[in-house]
Amino acid sequence: MVYTVVDIAAILASDSKVVNDHVVEHLLLDSRKAFLPATSLFFALVSARRNGHDFIGELYQKGVRSFVVSQPVEAGVFCDANFIRVPDTVAALQRLAAYHRDRFSIPVIGITGSNGKTIVKEWLFQLLQPDYTIVRSPKSYNSQIGVPLSIWQLRSHHTLALFEAGISLPGEMQKLAAIIKPTIGVFTTIGDAHSEGFESQAEKEKEKRKLFAAAVLPRPLEVLTTKATTFGTAIKARLTSQPSVTSLGDTTADVLQIEIPFSDQASIQNAVRCWELLLHLGYQPGVIAERMRQLTSVDMRLTLKKGIHQCMLVNDSYSADNSSLQIALDFLSQQAGALRKTVILSDFLQQTEADTHLYEQVFESLQKRNVRRLIAIGPRIGQAVAKANLLYEVKTFSSTEAFLRTDLRQEFSKEAILIKGARPFAFERIVQALEQQVHESRLEIDLAALLHNLHQYQHRLGSSTRIMAMVKAFAYGSGAAEVASLLQFHKVDYLGVAYADEGVALRKAGITIPIMVMNPEEAAFEVLLANRLEPVIYSMAMLCQLDEWLQKELISGYPIHLEIDTGLHRLGLEHERAEEWIKQVVKTSSFTVQSIFSHLAASEDPQQDEFTLMQYDRFIRTAVVVEQQLGYTLVKHIANSAAAIRLSKLKLDMVRLGIGLYGVETTPGLSLLPVATLRSSIAQVRTLNAGETISYNRRTTLMRTSRIATVRLGYADGYPRALGNGVGKVLVGGQLVSIVGSICMDMFMIDVTDVSDVREGDEVILFGSALPVQQVATWATTIPYEILTGISERVKRVYFE
């Protein structure tokens, strides 16, 4: 099913002239993902933060030649480019997707609800995959732009479609319904999620059900009983008489039963929705029961791990299809930095005879993303490799077992490796074999939460305010290179580090955006220059030392930043002596001043606002003097995470985001998500009698017979000793339990007497979304900064998105 630029212009009812007609296979919304420019069509979307029209020049340089625009463009500058002019680019994207959807007459299952949409979609994919060639929404592509991109995947060989629809405001579902046009509807649940835009839950449910205006809903099941089993949960239910979620059960209906390998209530609800759909499609109870037992958990995360021989692993080992592969490749490109890229890929089990070009598309995608090596596992992909003329290294294996028999430690070194395979290939064994075996405790970094927090600040600050993200101190304990790669990918303007060696590590990891070094040292001048790092000048002595060194090296115009002391009294040029030190800057050609800034002493405290505003006034007066003497305008910044939200006039040209970016809210006003979760596990559980003492120095004496568990983490991992002897708590099985005895170097003990069925190997959460790091810091009489930055590097960091 082929579209050309001329075809699409006609579909969008645009009278724009096409000067360079070509086939369009890819709809592009993000300038960073122009991997197949020759067959891409870019929609210049306009949002509060970004204007897609600003990236047309960049995309043209990358080879894109066709654009859908709603604002004037100097077409003469792009002589062989096509510009399809429309009133609204989002509406045009939706119109094109609706036209594409109308060309198919296959069953289309539309899924909506407050929670569980993606899980239900992925489980239906698992359940129906043996009988259908399925197209489905990638991950959670269910928005006003996600749905059109999902629909665009439809091809002639598909025999069934699974599409999610999510809304946040009234009126949105009609647009999605017109695009998806579901023939069958699945309504998951109605709950509190995404309720902000609706007056009531009743209004939200009414809006969501508009997706099913022309769809058939399966007859609902009335759940009679659920019973925990050694396998999971046995569910008994019967079909109700009416196709309505709220209808009463038919007491004469036959009782049906399934068993699923899950026990939580959300999984039970999601499984019942899938069960209803399978009954609607005519599946026999025995087939349904067999497939339900085989359901696997849906890992919605792309996980980043450290591998052997300085490798980086991207684990996406639960499925193999082209749409999710593109997402995984984007994540690989985002995180790889300077490492060469390798992809380990299994057969695509959905391949049919009609889809002869599938592997050609896959191989082309790898080449466009500069993948250096492909390891192909499975007979189908092996046959496709044999027929292809590939420009990168390829190795083929008949099975996962055959690959694992090779000498893996000789095979891989200093690579970013994407591991992506269909479930039957059990690629989790490859992940285990390639993962660096270190401390069992781990600090999980949720990159999606980090990105959410960034967007929260961007939305509040507006498009005119630049952002410097602070990644000093190992990115507040989260891992500087990995965090910086994400921030660079999402076009943060600057990064800030404390010392030159932190900046060097980022450059080695492939970070190219500007990096400001807060505490440069004379011994590091050469390193600064070699790695394009921009030093902060905080004293006359530092100013003169750097000036003298640059003159000896015959270097002029080197970028620097001026730090002004307005009241913190830590580092900085004195604001009252600005006339004196600015003369030194002006009289030399060594420097180009990039920015001028100051640090606030108490921006998070409303009681200190008078002092904060005094600092601001001092800073502005100093900046005026400096700019007058230099003869050019500087980027000015004084606001940190708290001031950027509490005191809007302080945001100036740029703000420096630190602890807030990592989910620690120092002042109300944003909906931030915690980025870091510290997890460990239980090494041993024992029962001790009343009167026994725990740990060194015998500072805890048991008052009752107790179950005591030992946790694999201690103060050498950065966990504060102040939390010992009943001061701190951790989560086990969702329950808070007290720390007993002193914290040891590598472990500590907890009292799990009141938690049922605690076993060796059970997970322990030390902080995270369920136990905020702020609370842990309060117990330890310190601040969240110290807790986060103190977690030692021997604790494995695991990144996921």
PDB file of C-alpha atoms in Angstrom, residues 468-472 493-500 502-503 506-507 513-520 528 532-537 559-563 594-597 599 637 654 656:
ATOM      1  CA  MET A 468      20.733  23.916  32.510  1.00  0.00           C
ATOM      2  CA  ALA A 469      20.469  20.435  34.023  1.00  0.00           C
ATOM      3  CA  MET A 470      22.838  19.756  36.891  1.00  0.00           C
ATOM      4  CA  VAL A 471      24.450  16.321  36.568  1.00  0.00           C
ATOM      5  CA  LYS A 472      27.205  16.829  39.138  1.00  0.00           C
ATOM      6  CA  ASP A 493      20.478  23.642  26.613  1.00  0.00           C
ATOM      7  CA  TYR A 494      23.339  23.111  29.080  1.00  0.00           C
ATOM      8  CA  LEU A 495      24.700  20.586  31.526  1.00  0.00           C
ATOM      9  CA  GLY A 496      26.393  21.529  34.788  1.00  0.00           C
ATOM     10  CA  VAL A 497      29.082  19.533  36.612  1.00  0.00           C
ATOM     11  CA  ALA A 498      31.208  20.256  39.653  1.00  0.00           C
ATOM     12  CA  TYR A 499      34.671  19.249  38.419  1.00  0.00           C
ATOM     13  CA  ALA A 500      36.471  18.848  35.122  1.00  0.00           C
ATOM     14  CA  GLU A 502      33.004  14.766  35.504  1.00  0.00           C
ATOM     15  CA  GLY A 503      32.814  16.705  32.248  1.00  0.00           C
ATOM     16  CA  LEU A 506      30.501  12.885  29.786  1.00  0.00           C
ATOM     17  CA  ARG A 507      32.487  13.745  26.656  1.00  0.00           C
ATOM     18  CA  ILE A 513      26.088  19.810  24.264  1.00  0.00           C
ATOM     19  CA  PRO A 514      27.730  22.617  26.283  1.00  0.00           C
ATOM     20  CA  ILE A 515      28.973  21.663  29.757  1.00  0.00           C
ATOM     21  CA  MET A 516      29.675  24.222  32.478  1.00  0.00           C
ATOM     22  CA  VAL A 517      32.278  23.262  35.121  1.00  0.00           C
ATOM     23  CA  MET A 518      31.426  24.864  38.458  1.00  0.00           C
ATOM     24  CA  ASN A 519      34.747  24.320  40.275  1.00  0.00           C
ATOM     25  CA  PRO A 520      37.624  24.391  37.786  1.00  0.00           C
ATOM     26  CA  LEU A 528      39.026  21.776  29.959  1.00  0.00           C
ATOM     27  CA  ARG A 532      35.420  21.746  25.198  1.00  0.00           C
ATOM     28  CA  LEU A 533      34.381  22.334  28.805  1.00  0.00           C
ATOM     29  CA  GLU A 534      33.360  25.822  29.895  1.00  0.00           C
ATOM     30  CA  PRO A 535      34.811  26.921  33.272  1.00  0.00           C
ATOM     31  CA  VAL A 536      33.165  29.094  35.888  1.00  0.00           C
ATOM     32  CA  ILE A 537      35.289  32.041  36.999  1.00  0.00           C
ATOM     33  CA  PRO A 559      33.913  30.510  26.657  1.00  0.00           C
ATOM     34  CA  ILE A 560      33.650  31.209  30.387  1.00  0.00           C
ATOM     35  CA  HIS A 561      30.896  31.863  32.946  1.00  0.00           C
ATOM     36  CA  LEU A 562      31.039  34.462  35.725  1.00  0.00           C
ATOM     37  CA  GLU A 563      29.784  33.489  39.177  1.00  0.00           C
ATOM     38  CA  GLN A 594      28.718  33.022  27.954  1.00  0.00           C
ATOM     39  CA  SER A 595      26.703  33.697  31.087  1.00  0.00           C
ATOM     40  CA  ILE A 596      26.636  35.419  34.445  1.00  0.00           C
ATOM     41  CA  PHE A 597      24.965  33.766  37.430  1.00  0.00           C
ATOM     42  CA  HIS A 599      23.522  31.004  43.782  1.00  0.00           C
ATOM     43  CA  HIS A 637      20.614  32.797  35.590  1.00  0.00           C
ATOM     44  CA  MET A 654      17.977  30.259  32.071  1.00  0.00           C
ATOM     45  CA  ARG A 656      19.467  25.506  36.760  1.00  0.00           C
TER      46      ARG A 656
END
